[in-house]
Amino acid sequence: MKTLKQLQSVAVVAVLMWMLASSALLPLRNSEKLDCDSRCNCYRTWIKFRQGYEHIVEMRCTHLNLTDDHLPLPPKLSWNTSTSLYLENGTIPFLSNTTLSVYSPYKIVILSLKNNAIEYVAKDAFGNLMPLKRLDLSQNIIPEGILKEAFYGIALTPLTTLNISSMNLQTISDDFFKHLESIDNFELIFLDNTYMFPMTALMRLNHMTSLDFGGNNLRLIHLHNASFTSLRYLNLDNNHLYDFPDFCFKESNSSRFPNLQILKIQWNGMRYIRQNNYNCLISLTHLYLNGNLFQDLRSNQFSMLPNIFKITLSYVGCAMHNIERAVFNNSKLKQIYFRENHIWFRKAEINLRVFEGCSSLELLNLNDNVFQITSEDEFNTLLGDLTSLRILVMGGNGLRFIPRVITEKLTNIESLALYANSISDLKPLKNMTNLKRLFMGSNHITTLDESSFQLLRRNLTEINLSGNPFSCECNIYWFIEWMRKEPRIFGFKKDPKLMLSYKCYSPGDLHGHSLLDLEMSDITCLLGMDVKVTTLTLSILLIVFLVTGAVMYRYRWHIRYFIYMVRYSQRQEVDTREYEYDVFVAYSAPDRPWVIKTLLPVLEVKENLKLCVHDRDFEVGKLIVDNIVDAIEASRKIVIVLSNEFAQSEWCQFELNLIQRHVLENGQRLLVVVMLEEIDTRHVTKAMRAMLQTTTYLMWGEEEYARKAFFNRLRMLLRRVTRRGWARRLSI
């Protein structure tokens, strides 16, 4: 169920579309041509009014000269049918009380007298047109005083729309609209007229619902105590406003326009957008600010508008100095147009969290801004919170790739436009199952992977990839067949010329050819048998190689242990000497916890070996050097615990020199090196390098299976060997 606010927003959009249609005054829906005066064209058609579509007769006549001709009459069937009458671009200089009386038998609901060089209109000239709803007097030269009195006859009709644009009305009196004060739901179109306009004149139109007031060279709007409680639509485009008009009563913090829903104030050259001048517009749903020269956008710029639906801030980037965080912060906001601003989103003064707080945003248009060197993390900061987006437009942004945030977080997107960029890979889009419309024309796409479109094709209703440099090889054959089978999705039925934009860029002999003209088939794209066999053989070998490599990597510690034990069993020697210790452990002070907590419990408790560690076993009061020499001589094996701390310790280096001298005199088999971590090359001494090159070392690993293999190898290296044990074969 739609909420009341949503229905109001839909209604506002409908009103705006109706006003655009009414300004053009064009027939809608199907039309049927009728016979009428030879100077005119007549149709039976449909026109949309506030109440809905109405079946009417339409008569269009141009270049009439009332000084020589009589006014043309509509077809007779229009006596009982609403009629729209367009007498435009002629010469009708004078409208007396009886000039239009010939139309009194007809039900004239729309009358356009646009651009007829009208200079005089009698007071009751329109009094006979009782059904009249819309009147267009634009582009005539009626003096202000005469036009003011002509409103008397207009007020007698049920008029809802009056167009008096482009009439050179440079001076307007306070009582200009006095005869129109009582008209309800009145819409006034007053474009391109005056330099000076007293707002007191408009204040008489208390029931006005729509005001088009663009192109009047206004520099200031003095609202004073004006209040327009019925106004829903206000257009102030193309004036000379340098500051945002004050729509609020500061004393009471209330609005001069409490029911205003659509505000257009574009192309005025405004430098500043002051929040306290418009935050009282509690009913505002659409705000159009394009083409101004705003220097700064502040945090929470639009947060005080409780019903805002759409904001357009395009063509404003050339003067922009600073964009703060959360400019558009408003949970009601559904649409933002921030296009054609040419803003570099890498500049320090442009905060990437500009859209923070737009939790309900459904449409975002960022066309023609600069994202050429924006990183994945920066895109995530900019767009990552907009999870409600359904339409995203980022054409002409210099994109070199499809940002991951779009494909991984913005999964509700139904329409995506990334045209006129430098994107070459569409594979990231393959999981966007909600995507219905895709526009990627004029990128760097050369080939298309069919598997990437398997899920996309199910939901796509419109796609445009025209203008890309396609490589016309067999791997694009599926795409050509898709275009041929579903031309509607590619827009070929609406615009057949679009087919010519799908061309080959390579190979050279097909350059410039249309994709749809290529003579491809399944047979020509099948591989020969020899190529198939070769490809299959190479594929099998590759798979075997990969599987073997994976198995060897998985069991690499076990394999290394097996090889080592085979080699070790072949060179094992029997030592019959008696030693005080089985193992002397050399280590640095920072590695003491690993020795005490990890090494000793395994070797002394589980393996029943007697270890000499200097913290526990060195004789107190004896020189350290003597302790080290005695411990080395009294130990059957020596274990060096090697780490970066060991390599940097001068005492440890001295201890290493003593050990190496002992090993050279008594055999390499005495030494076991345990490497706790990778040693920084800056810390490796010549003695250490020589030791590592001539001694097999054990590498400590963090994985469980690596630790198990480590202790298995260490246990075999340190265990006591007897003649009976040496003769026995090792089992793995």
XYZ file of C-alpha atoms in Angstrom:
732
model
C 0.000 0.000 0.000
C 1.324 3.434 -0.882
C 1.467 6.013 1.887
C -0.352 9.324 1.621
C 2.936 11.158 1.102
C 3.893 8.840 -1.759
C 0.533 9.409 -3.410
C 0.991 13.152 -3.019
C 4.396 12.930 -4.693
C 2.926 10.975 -7.576
C 0.185 13.550 -7.915
C 2.720 16.373 -8.001
C 4.627 14.710 -10.814
C 1.378 14.225 -12.707
C 0.520 17.916 -12.316
C 3.938 18.935 -13.598
C 3.618 16.674 -16.633
C 0.168 18.110 -17.334
C 1.505 21.652 -17.236
C 4.259 20.774 -19.696
C 1.721 19.184 -21.987
C -0.667 22.100 -21.695
C 2.066 24.631 -22.454
C 2.811 22.837 -25.693
C -0.939 22.447 -26.342
C -0.446 19.309 -28.399
C -3.050 16.566 -28.947
C -2.606 13.388 -26.941
C -3.359 9.766 -27.746
C -4.924 8.682 -31.016
C -6.302 11.375 -33.345
C -8.913 11.211 -36.099
C -8.811 13.833 -38.880
C -12.062 15.740 -39.533
C -13.371 17.924 -42.382
C -13.461 21.634 -41.576
C -12.532 25.105 -42.926
C -9.846 24.868 -45.610
C -7.617 27.252 -43.666
C -7.453 24.879 -40.718
C -6.757 21.304 -39.679
C -9.310 19.562 -37.499
C -9.084 16.393 -35.430
C -11.061 14.363 -32.969
C -8.583 13.639 -30.175
C -8.031 13.381 -26.452
C -6.753 16.102 -24.104
C -5.759 15.658 -20.485
C -7.454 17.967 -17.986
C -7.295 17.875 -14.201
C -10.225 15.510 -14.090
C -8.578 13.166 -16.597
C -8.613 12.657 -20.366
C -11.492 14.204 -22.287
C -12.635 13.466 -25.840
C -12.614 16.773 -27.744
C -12.545 18.327 -31.213
C -9.394 20.251 -32.039
C -9.102 22.961 -34.730
C -5.704 24.506 -35.591
C -5.536 27.579 -37.829
C -2.498 29.728 -38.602
C -1.731 32.964 -40.458
C -5.303 34.262 -40.334
C -5.852 37.913 -41.260
C -8.985 39.170 -39.577
C -8.828 42.443 -41.512
C -9.684 40.472 -44.661
C -11.132 37.165 -43.498
C -13.845 36.006 -41.166
C -13.055 33.667 -38.309
C -13.226 29.958 -39.200
C -15.841 27.792 -37.518
C -15.227 24.339 -36.020
C -16.997 21.230 -37.400
C -20.692 21.032 -36.493
C -20.230 17.984 -34.293
C -18.349 20.207 -31.854
C -21.636 21.877 -30.798
C -22.080 19.178 -28.206
C -18.369 18.262 -27.798
C -15.615 20.139 -26.018
C -13.461 22.025 -28.517
C -9.898 23.314 -28.453
C -9.358 26.257 -30.801
C -5.889 27.419 -31.913
C -5.849 30.680 -33.914
C -2.133 31.436 -33.946
C 0.588 33.350 -35.797
C -1.793 35.562 -37.780
C -3.070 39.140 -37.736
C -6.005 39.796 -35.420
C -5.282 43.305 -34.130
C -8.677 43.966 -32.560
C -10.990 41.909 -30.335
C -14.329 43.618 -29.764
C -17.152 42.429 -27.553
C -18.601 40.522 -30.512
C -15.468 39.255 -32.312
C -15.510 35.903 -30.572
C -19.309 35.664 -30.275
C -19.359 33.338 -33.322
C -17.961 30.691 -31.001
C -20.645 31.058 -28.302
C -22.691 28.081 -29.636
C -19.620 25.869 -29.295
C -18.170 24.376 -26.177
C -14.770 26.077 -26.410
C -12.600 24.826 -23.513
C -9.181 25.836 -24.895
C -8.505 29.032 -26.833
C -5.063 30.074 -28.072
C -4.617 33.484 -29.702
C -0.834 33.327 -29.558
C 1.225 35.758 -31.685
C -1.563 37.554 -33.572
C -0.354 41.172 -33.137
C -3.362 41.875 -30.905
C -3.328 45.477 -29.672
C -6.785 45.876 -28.219
C -9.151 43.605 -26.307
C -12.609 44.791 -25.255
C -13.645 44.374 -21.635
C -16.220 41.685 -22.418
C -14.396 40.101 -25.352
C -14.281 36.662 -23.670
C -17.602 36.896 -21.818
C -19.439 34.715 -24.364
C -17.053 31.742 -23.976
C -18.642 30.324 -20.865
C -16.962 26.846 -20.905
C -13.434 28.328 -21.386
C -10.768 26.665 -19.209
C -7.466 27.649 -20.831
C -6.582 30.923 -22.562
C -3.288 31.754 -24.284
C -2.650 35.417 -25.179
C 1.144 35.170 -25.280
C 3.350 37.050 -27.783
C 0.833 39.820 -28.402
C 1.288 43.550 -27.756
C -1.700 44.412 -25.610
C -1.028 47.414 -23.326
C -1.127 46.766 -19.585
C -4.214 48.927 -18.939
C -6.282 47.339 -21.722
C -5.243 43.823 -20.706
C -6.176 44.513 -17.093
C -9.730 45.431 -18.097
C -9.960 42.445 -20.459
C -9.578 40.218 -17.413
C -13.129 41.246 -16.481
C -14.626 39.069 -19.205
C -12.150 36.276 -18.489
C -13.298 36.185 -14.859
C -16.822 35.310 -16.038
C -15.547 31.983 -17.417
C -14.449 28.883 -15.433
C -10.855 29.685 -16.416
C -8.091 27.621 -14.794
C -5.035 28.549 -16.919
C -3.990 31.951 -18.321
C -0.852 32.457 -20.424
C 0.259 36.088 -20.844
C 3.938 35.452 -21.597
C 6.249 37.481 -23.850
C 3.926 40.510 -24.051
C 6.489 43.161 -23.097
C 4.557 44.031 -19.937
C 7.294 46.123 -18.353
C 5.174 48.038 -15.859
C 2.498 46.343 -13.806
C 0.121 48.141 -11.439
C -0.835 46.826 -8.025
C -4.420 46.188 -9.175
C -3.426 44.458 -12.430
C -5.188 41.213 -11.424
C -8.141 42.762 -9.576
C -10.739 41.067 -11.794
C -9.203 37.602 -11.239
C -9.240 37.661 -7.431
C -12.193 35.319 -7.086
C -10.933 32.556 -9.415
C -10.123 29.310 -7.603
C -7.355 26.878 -8.563
C -5.865 29.424 -10.913
C -2.669 28.818 -12.924
C -0.793 31.838 -14.282
C 1.953 31.673 -16.925
C 3.856 34.971 -16.918
C 7.177 34.352 -18.693
C 9.650 36.756 -20.324
C 7.880 40.023 -19.589
C 9.059 42.582 -17.090
C 12.007 44.063 -15.213
C 9.899 45.324 -12.318
C 6.988 43.451 -10.818
C 5.194 44.385 -7.599
C 4.436 41.286 -5.543
C 1.382 43.148 -4.246
C -0.179 42.552 -7.663
C 0.203 38.793 -7.246
C -1.111 38.918 -3.697
C -4.576 39.472 -5.145
C -4.433 35.936 -6.558
C -4.874 34.251 -3.199
C -6.262 31.094 -4.766
C -3.496 30.696 -7.362
C -2.121 27.134 -7.423
C 0.569 27.525 -10.103
C 2.816 30.404 -11.127
C 5.299 30.365 -14.040
C 7.401 33.479 -13.516
C 10.619 32.711 -15.375
C 12.661 34.961 -17.636
C 11.528 38.267 -16.133
C 15.005 39.646 -15.274
C 14.157 39.765 -11.586
C 17.067 40.639 -9.306
C 15.142 40.753 -6.055
C 11.788 39.474 -4.864
C 10.267 41.577 -2.103
C 7.746 39.277 -0.470
C 7.137 41.467 2.596
C 4.059 39.980 4.290
C 2.946 38.027 1.236
C 1.428 34.616 1.834
C 0.335 32.231 -0.919
C -1.447 29.452 0.889
C -2.795 27.730 -2.240
C 0.342 27.843 -4.412
C 1.711 24.373 -5.225
C 3.964 25.130 -8.217
C 6.385 28.064 -8.554
C 8.787 28.635 -11.457
C 11.427 31.381 -11.086
C 13.864 30.060 -13.720
C 16.083 32.297 -15.863
C 15.907 35.428 -13.757
C 18.797 37.411 -12.228
C 18.445 36.379 -8.597
C 21.821 36.482 -6.853
C 20.568 35.290 -3.477
C 18.030 32.676 -2.524
C 14.607 34.327 -1.959
C 13.287 34.299 1.575
C 10.264 32.008 1.669
C 9.945 32.055 5.464
C 8.516 34.340 8.129
C 11.530 34.626 10.438
C 9.535 35.809 13.441
C 7.159 32.849 13.524
C 9.367 30.387 11.629
C 6.406 29.683 9.350
C 6.152 29.547 5.578
C 4.875 32.075 3.070
C 4.114 29.068 0.847
C 2.914 26.349 3.232
C 1.555 24.133 0.414
C 4.309 24.680 -2.175
C 5.336 21.314 -3.640
C 7.433 22.201 -6.709
C 10.005 25.011 -6.708
C 12.075 25.774 -9.808
C 14.727 28.444 -9.335
C 17.278 27.508 -12.002
C 19.792 29.495 -14.075
C 19.741 32.550 -11.835
C 23.423 32.875 -10.976
C 22.801 32.536 -7.237
C 26.042 32.364 -5.228
C 24.636 31.256 -1.914
C 21.919 28.872 -0.860
C 20.845 29.916 2.612
C 19.072 27.149 4.469
C 16.999 29.396 6.710
C 15.371 30.955 3.615
C 13.678 27.722 2.554
C 13.691 25.222 5.434
C 10.111 26.254 6.272
C 8.763 24.756 3.016
C 7.268 21.782 4.790
C 5.284 20.559 1.752
C 8.113 20.855 -0.791
C 8.713 17.642 -2.759
C 10.639 18.848 -5.841
C 13.478 21.391 -5.741
C 15.240 22.415 -8.976
C 18.488 24.398 -8.506
C 20.340 23.736 -11.786
C 22.621 26.261 -13.420
C 23.393 28.463 -10.432
C 26.865 29.436 -9.196
C 26.842 28.038 -5.669
C 30.292 28.255 -4.088
C 29.661 25.951 -1.130
C 27.356 23.113 -0.180
C 27.092 22.748 3.577
C 26.366 19.726 5.728
C 22.645 18.994 6.188
C 21.824 21.518 3.465
C 18.398 19.942 2.849
C 17.793 17.999 6.059
C 14.987 20.316 7.251
C 12.664 19.570 4.311
C 10.375 16.857 5.733
C 8.747 15.789 2.440
C 11.477 16.352 -0.134
C 11.409 13.789 -2.953
C 13.696 15.150 -5.675
C 16.611 17.620 -5.810
C 18.454 18.696 -8.949
C 21.840 20.385 -8.519
C 23.329 20.131 -11.999
C 25.485 22.562 -14.008
C 26.742 24.195 -10.800
C 30.273 22.765 -10.551
C 32.337 25.481 -12.236
C 32.161 27.777 -9.187
C 32.109 25.083 -6.502
C 34.858 25.500 -3.894
C 33.727 23.247 -1.086
C 31.366 20.297 -0.599
C 30.936 19.161 2.982
C 29.873 15.842 4.436
C 26.184 14.774 4.344
C 25.002 17.638 2.112
C 21.910 15.664 1.036
C 21.257 14.100 4.430
C 17.518 13.355 4.339
C 15.849 9.967 4.729
C 12.841 11.108 2.610
C 14.909 11.996 -0.451
C 14.344 9.630 -3.401
C 16.044 11.309 -6.378
C 19.235 13.375 -6.761
C 20.481 14.842 -10.041
C 24.088 15.978 -9.571
C 25.193 15.876 -13.209
C 27.281 18.064 -15.538
C 29.273 19.522 -12.642
C 32.724 18.251 -13.715
C 33.756 17.842 -10.083
C 36.960 15.923 -9.271
C 35.964 13.679 -6.385
C 39.626 13.281 -5.384
C 40.035 16.895 -4.281
C 40.515 17.481 -0.564
C 37.688 20.016 -0.384
C 35.167 17.532 -1.855
C 33.956 15.223 0.912
C 33.233 11.738 -0.409
C 30.466 11.271 2.166
C 28.331 13.889 0.442
C 25.394 11.421 0.129
C 25.554 10.204 3.718
C 22.108 9.914 5.296
C 20.230 9.283 2.016
C 18.945 5.933 3.234
C 15.894 5.940 0.929
C 17.570 7.250 -2.232
C 16.369 5.392 -5.341
C 17.810 7.471 -8.212
C 21.251 9.079 -8.448
C 22.528 10.814 -11.592
C 26.258 11.680 -11.530
C 26.790 12.101 -15.269
C 29.812 14.103 -16.409
C 31.720 14.335 -13.172
C 35.331 13.117 -12.867
C 36.118 9.684 -11.380
C 39.074 8.829 -13.602
C 41.498 8.100 -10.743
C 39.016 7.282 -7.977
C 39.938 4.079 -6.112
C 37.722 1.196 -5.012
C 37.845 2.365 -1.380
C 36.813 5.876 -2.382
C 33.889 4.554 -4.436
C 32.836 2.523 -1.409
C 32.896 5.664 0.744
C 30.892 7.621 -1.838
C 28.206 5.044 -2.674
C 28.428 2.282 -0.063
C 25.476 3.449 2.056
C 23.034 3.903 -0.853
C 21.670 0.364 -0.665
C 18.152 1.427 -1.743
C 19.336 2.697 -5.150
C 17.330 1.415 -8.106
C 18.672 3.753 -10.801
C 22.329 4.807 -11.064
C 23.614 6.990 -13.913
C 27.367 7.586 -14.199
C 27.979 8.359 -17.866
C 31.004 10.307 -19.056
C 32.875 9.898 -15.751
C 36.167 8.530 -17.073
C 35.575 5.169 -15.351
C 38.144 2.482 -16.209
C 36.319 -0.302 -14.366
C 32.969 -1.083 -12.789
C 33.334 -0.226 -9.080
C 32.921 -3.247 -6.802
C 30.576 -1.332 -4.516
C 27.978 -1.319 -7.326
C 28.035 -5.082 -7.864
C 28.497 -6.135 -4.230
C 26.456 -3.630 -2.180
C 24.013 -1.874 -4.539
C 22.217 -5.107 -5.387
C 18.775 -3.469 -5.745
C 19.788 -1.546 -8.866
C 17.362 -2.092 -11.739
C 18.743 0.475 -14.187
C 22.483 1.073 -14.618
C 23.952 3.620 -17.039
C 27.741 3.699 -17.390
C 27.981 4.878 -20.992
C 30.811 6.981 -22.487
C 33.497 5.647 -20.121
C 36.598 3.460 -20.617
C 35.240 0.176 -19.232
C 36.307 -3.023 -20.990
C 35.095 -5.814 -18.668
C 31.420 -6.585 -17.972
C 32.029 -9.750 -15.935
C 31.497 -7.996 -12.560
C 27.831 -7.481 -13.532
C 27.023 -11.186 -13.807
C 25.500 -11.472 -10.305
C 23.269 -8.370 -10.512
C 20.057 -10.380 -10.778
C 17.739 -7.371 -10.293
C 19.187 -5.476 -13.262
C 16.569 -4.725 -15.948
C 18.117 -1.893 -17.966
C 21.802 -1.648 -18.875
C 23.367 1.204 -20.824
C 27.079 0.690 -21.567
C 27.463 2.307 -24.984
C 30.700 4.000 -26.090
C 33.054 2.155 -23.749
C 36.090 -0.046 -24.559
C 34.263 -3.376 -24.720
C 35.798 -5.676 -27.341
C 34.339 -9.059 -26.431
C 31.458 -10.436 -24.365
C 31.517 -13.550 -22.197
C 28.270 -15.487 -22.630
C 28.499 -16.957 -19.126
C 28.500 -13.434 -17.665
C 25.078 -12.817 -19.208
C 23.375 -16.085 -18.264
C 21.655 -14.579 -15.221
C 21.382 -11.046 -16.623
C 19.454 -12.103 -19.728
C 16.564 -13.447 -17.667
C 15.553 -10.003 -16.383
C 16.965 -7.527 -18.910
C 14.270 -5.566 -20.705
C 16.576 -2.986 -22.293
C 20.276 -2.988 -23.149
C 22.499 -0.642 -25.140
C 26.117 -1.560 -25.937
C 26.407 0.468 -29.126
C 29.568 2.348 -30.056
C 31.982 -0.187 -28.541
C 35.052 -1.477 -30.482
C 33.894 -5.094 -30.856
C 36.256 -7.860 -31.886
C 34.233 -9.884 -34.386
C 35.519 -13.353 -33.552
C 33.480 -16.495 -32.970
C 33.201 -15.802 -29.237
C 30.787 -12.940 -30.001
C 28.543 -15.038 -32.236
C 26.095 -15.713 -29.359
C 25.653 -11.958 -28.847
C 24.861 -11.377 -32.526
C 22.233 -14.134 -32.389
C 20.745 -12.515 -29.284
C 20.392 -9.183 -31.102
C 18.697 -10.896 -34.030
C 16.247 -12.818 -31.843
C 15.304 -9.981 -29.464
C 15.637 -6.644 -31.337
C 13.125 -4.996 -29.009
C 15.464 -5.323 -26.006
C 18.205 -3.557 -27.981
C 15.841 -0.744 -29.035
C 16.033 -1.561 -32.740
C 12.256 -1.374 -33.213
C 12.053 2.139 -31.768
C 15.197 3.346 -33.526
C 16.345 1.172 -36.461
C 19.388 3.439 -36.955
C 20.738 2.138 -33.656
C 21.682 -1.121 -35.381
C 24.351 0.733 -37.358
C 26.159 1.636 -34.112
C 27.146 -1.983 -33.456
C 30.304 -2.319 -35.570
C 33.447 -4.427 -35.755
C 36.737 -2.815 -34.802
C 38.843 -5.916 -35.402
C 40.081 -8.002 -37.156
C 41.260 -5.569 -39.804
C 39.360 -7.122 -42.699
C 36.052 -6.630 -40.833
C 36.742 -3.134 -39.500
C 33.640 -0.963 -39.899
C 31.279 -3.854 -40.685
C 27.955 -4.004 -38.866
C 27.676 -6.915 -36.431
C 24.246 -7.826 -37.753
C 25.624 -8.120 -41.308
C 28.273 -10.703 -40.396
C 27.836 -14.144 -41.949
C 28.577 -16.351 -38.958
C 27.149 -19.754 -38.087
C 27.657 -22.575 -35.624
C 29.486 -24.604 -38.284
C 32.045 -21.907 -39.142
C 32.769 -21.365 -35.475
C 33.263 -25.054 -34.572
C 36.848 -26.127 -33.884
C 38.472 -28.802 -36.059
C 38.986 -32.324 -34.596
C 42.785 -32.012 -34.426
C 42.511 -28.747 -32.558
C 39.946 -30.326 -30.252
C 42.215 -33.292 -29.427
C 45.209 -31.055 -28.824
C 43.201 -28.723 -26.621
C 41.751 -31.647 -24.644
C 45.183 -33.237 -24.120
C 46.736 -30.002 -22.934
C 43.777 -29.408 -20.655
C 44.137 -32.859 -19.044
C 47.875 -32.360 -18.533
C 47.242 -28.984 -16.993
C 44.646 -30.439 -14.624
C 46.999 -33.262 -13.584
C 49.783 -30.758 -12.979
C 47.552 -28.525 -10.884
C 46.177 -31.432 -8.817
C 49.682 -32.833 -8.220
C 50.959 -29.427 -7.222
C 48.035 -28.923 -4.849
C 48.594 -32.319 -3.166
C 52.322 -31.678 -2.803
C 51.646 -28.284 -1.297
C 49.071 -29.710 1.113
C 51.462 -32.418 2.375
C 54.696 -30.519 1.875
C 55.797 -30.911 5.505
C 55.232 -34.669 5.458
C 57.171 -35.036 2.206
C 60.088 -32.983 3.480
C 60.089 -35.038 6.691
C 60.139 -38.341 4.754
C 63.016 -37.201 2.518
C 64.955 -35.957 5.466
C 64.522 -39.176 7.428
C 65.663 -41.303 4.501
C 68.791 -39.186 4.169
C 69.268 -39.082 7.916
C 69.031 -42.862 8.315
C 71.800 -43.326 5.760
C 74.306 -41.059 7.503
C 73.463 -41.785 11.172
C 76.570 -42.452 13.302
C 76.868 -44.090 16.721
C 78.279 -41.953 19.486
C 79.441 -44.016 22.523
C 80.603 -41.112 24.698
C 78.900 -40.239 27.962
C 77.473 -36.662 28.227
C 76.048 -34.675 31.118
C 73.362 -33.197 28.829
C 71.599 -34.484 25.759
C 71.089 -31.016 24.262
C 72.509 -27.546 24.827
C 69.993 -24.853 23.714
C 71.356 -21.495 22.539
C 68.745 -18.716 22.321
C 68.173 -14.997 22.811
C 66.398 -13.550 25.823
C 63.230 -12.483 23.884
C 62.821 -16.129 22.717
C 62.924 -17.510 26.294
C 59.073 -17.963 26.483
C 59.051 -20.176 23.382
C 61.931 -22.316 24.741
C 60.422 -22.715 28.203
C 56.750 -23.186 27.234
C 57.028 -24.968 23.875
C 60.379 -26.706 23.465
C 61.132 -27.999 26.969
C 57.747 -29.713 27.597
C 58.165 -31.791 24.452
C 61.865 -32.719 24.725
C 62.265 -33.108 28.497
C 58.817 -34.374 29.516
C 57.717 -36.415 26.515
C 61.119 -37.461 25.093
C 62.961 -37.705 28.460
C 65.944 -35.719 27.159
C 68.105 -33.631 29.465
C 68.470 -30.055 28.182
C 70.930 -27.388 29.210
C 69.411 -23.894 29.182
C 71.491 -21.032 30.485
C 68.740 -19.451 32.585
C 68.479 -22.646 34.662
C 71.675 -24.672 34.335
C 74.590 -22.222 34.133
C 76.770 -22.200 37.279
C 76.301 -19.060 39.351
C 79.461 -16.969 39.794
C 81.243 -18.579 36.911
C 82.250 -16.543 33.863
C 79.618 -16.625 31.130
C 82.225 -17.629 28.568
C 83.311 -20.570 30.704
C 79.682 -21.586 31.246
C 79.049 -21.582 27.488
C 82.224 -23.582 26.677
C 81.556 -26.138 29.413
C 77.897 -26.526 28.364
C 78.889 -27.117 24.730
C 81.513 -29.705 25.719
C 79.091 -31.478 28.090
C 76.225 -31.737 25.526
C 75.652 -34.455 22.973
C 73.772 -32.081 20.611
C 73.522 -28.349 20.198
C 70.274 -26.591 19.215
C 70.411 -22.967 18.058
C 67.041 -21.131 18.221
C 67.492 -18.587 15.430
C 65.408 -15.364 15.234
C 65.843 -11.688 14.367
C 66.510 -10.966 18.070
C 69.219 -13.667 18.096
C 70.793 -12.190 14.959
C 70.941 -8.710 16.512
C 72.372 -9.797 19.897
C 76.154 -9.430 20.271
C 76.256 -12.102 23.017
C 74.334 -14.496 20.804
C 76.761 -13.854 17.949
C 79.657 -14.611 20.291
C 77.926 -17.788 21.407
C 77.383 -18.739 17.747
C 81.140 -18.369 17.031
C 82.009 -20.717 19.899
C 79.444 -23.266 18.695
C 80.682 -23.147 15.097
C 84.286 -23.686 16.242
C 83.203 -26.716 18.286
C 81.202 -28.085 15.324
C 84.159 -27.721 12.955
C 86.319 -29.738 15.344
C 83.763 -32.434 16.218
C 81.461 -32.788 13.197
C 78.493 -31.097 11.582
C 76.094 -33.724 12.914
C 76.219 -32.156 16.383
C 74.352 -28.983 15.292
C 70.590 -28.542 14.854
C 69.284 -25.132 13.749
C 65.694 -24.110 14.534
C 64.466 -21.026 12.677
C 61.568 -19.376 14.488
C 60.948 -16.783 11.751
C 62.286 -15.407 8.479
C 65.504 -13.475 9.203
C 65.815 -9.972 7.831
C 68.759 -9.887 5.412
C 70.089 -6.793 7.195
C 70.742 -8.884 10.315
C 72.442 -11.881 8.664
C 76.190 -12.002 9.484
C 78.812 -13.865 7.504
C 78.956 -16.570 10.176
C 75.173 -17.038 10.083
C 75.123 -17.121 6.283
C 77.834 -19.819 6.264
C 75.919 -21.847 8.870
C 72.606 -21.653 6.967
C 74.287 -22.663 3.709
C 75.936 -25.780 5.222
C 73.353 -26.867 7.789
C 69.813 -28.115 7.232
C 67.518 -26.141 9.489
C 64.043 -26.771 10.850
C 61.399 -24.087 10.208
C 58.817 -23.462 12.893
C 55.297 -23.146 11.438
C 51.989 -21.914 12.810
C 49.796 -24.632 11.242
C 49.064 -27.696 13.353
C 50.381 -30.157 10.788
C 53.552 -28.056 10.339
C 54.234 -28.132 14.100
C 53.716 -31.891 14.210
C 56.190 -32.418 11.382
C 58.646 -30.047 13.097
C 58.737 -32.013 16.337
C 58.896 -35.348 14.490
C 62.049 -34.225 12.703
C 63.537 -32.613 15.821
C 62.848 -35.751 17.868
C 64.675 -37.929 15.324
C 67.642 -35.554 15.216
C 68.092 -35.438 19.000
C 67.322 -38.964 20.151
C 70.065 -41.166 21.552
C 71.382 -43.670 18.972
C 72.648 -47.172 19.910
C 74.187 -49.804 17.680
C 71.031 -51.852 17.952
C 68.875 -48.909 17.031
C 71.117 -47.839 14.154
C 70.775 -51.242 12.528
C 66.998 -51.008 12.554
C 65.213 -49.498 9.506
C 63.252 -46.335 10.167
C 59.494 -46.464 9.585
C 57.540 -43.382 8.537
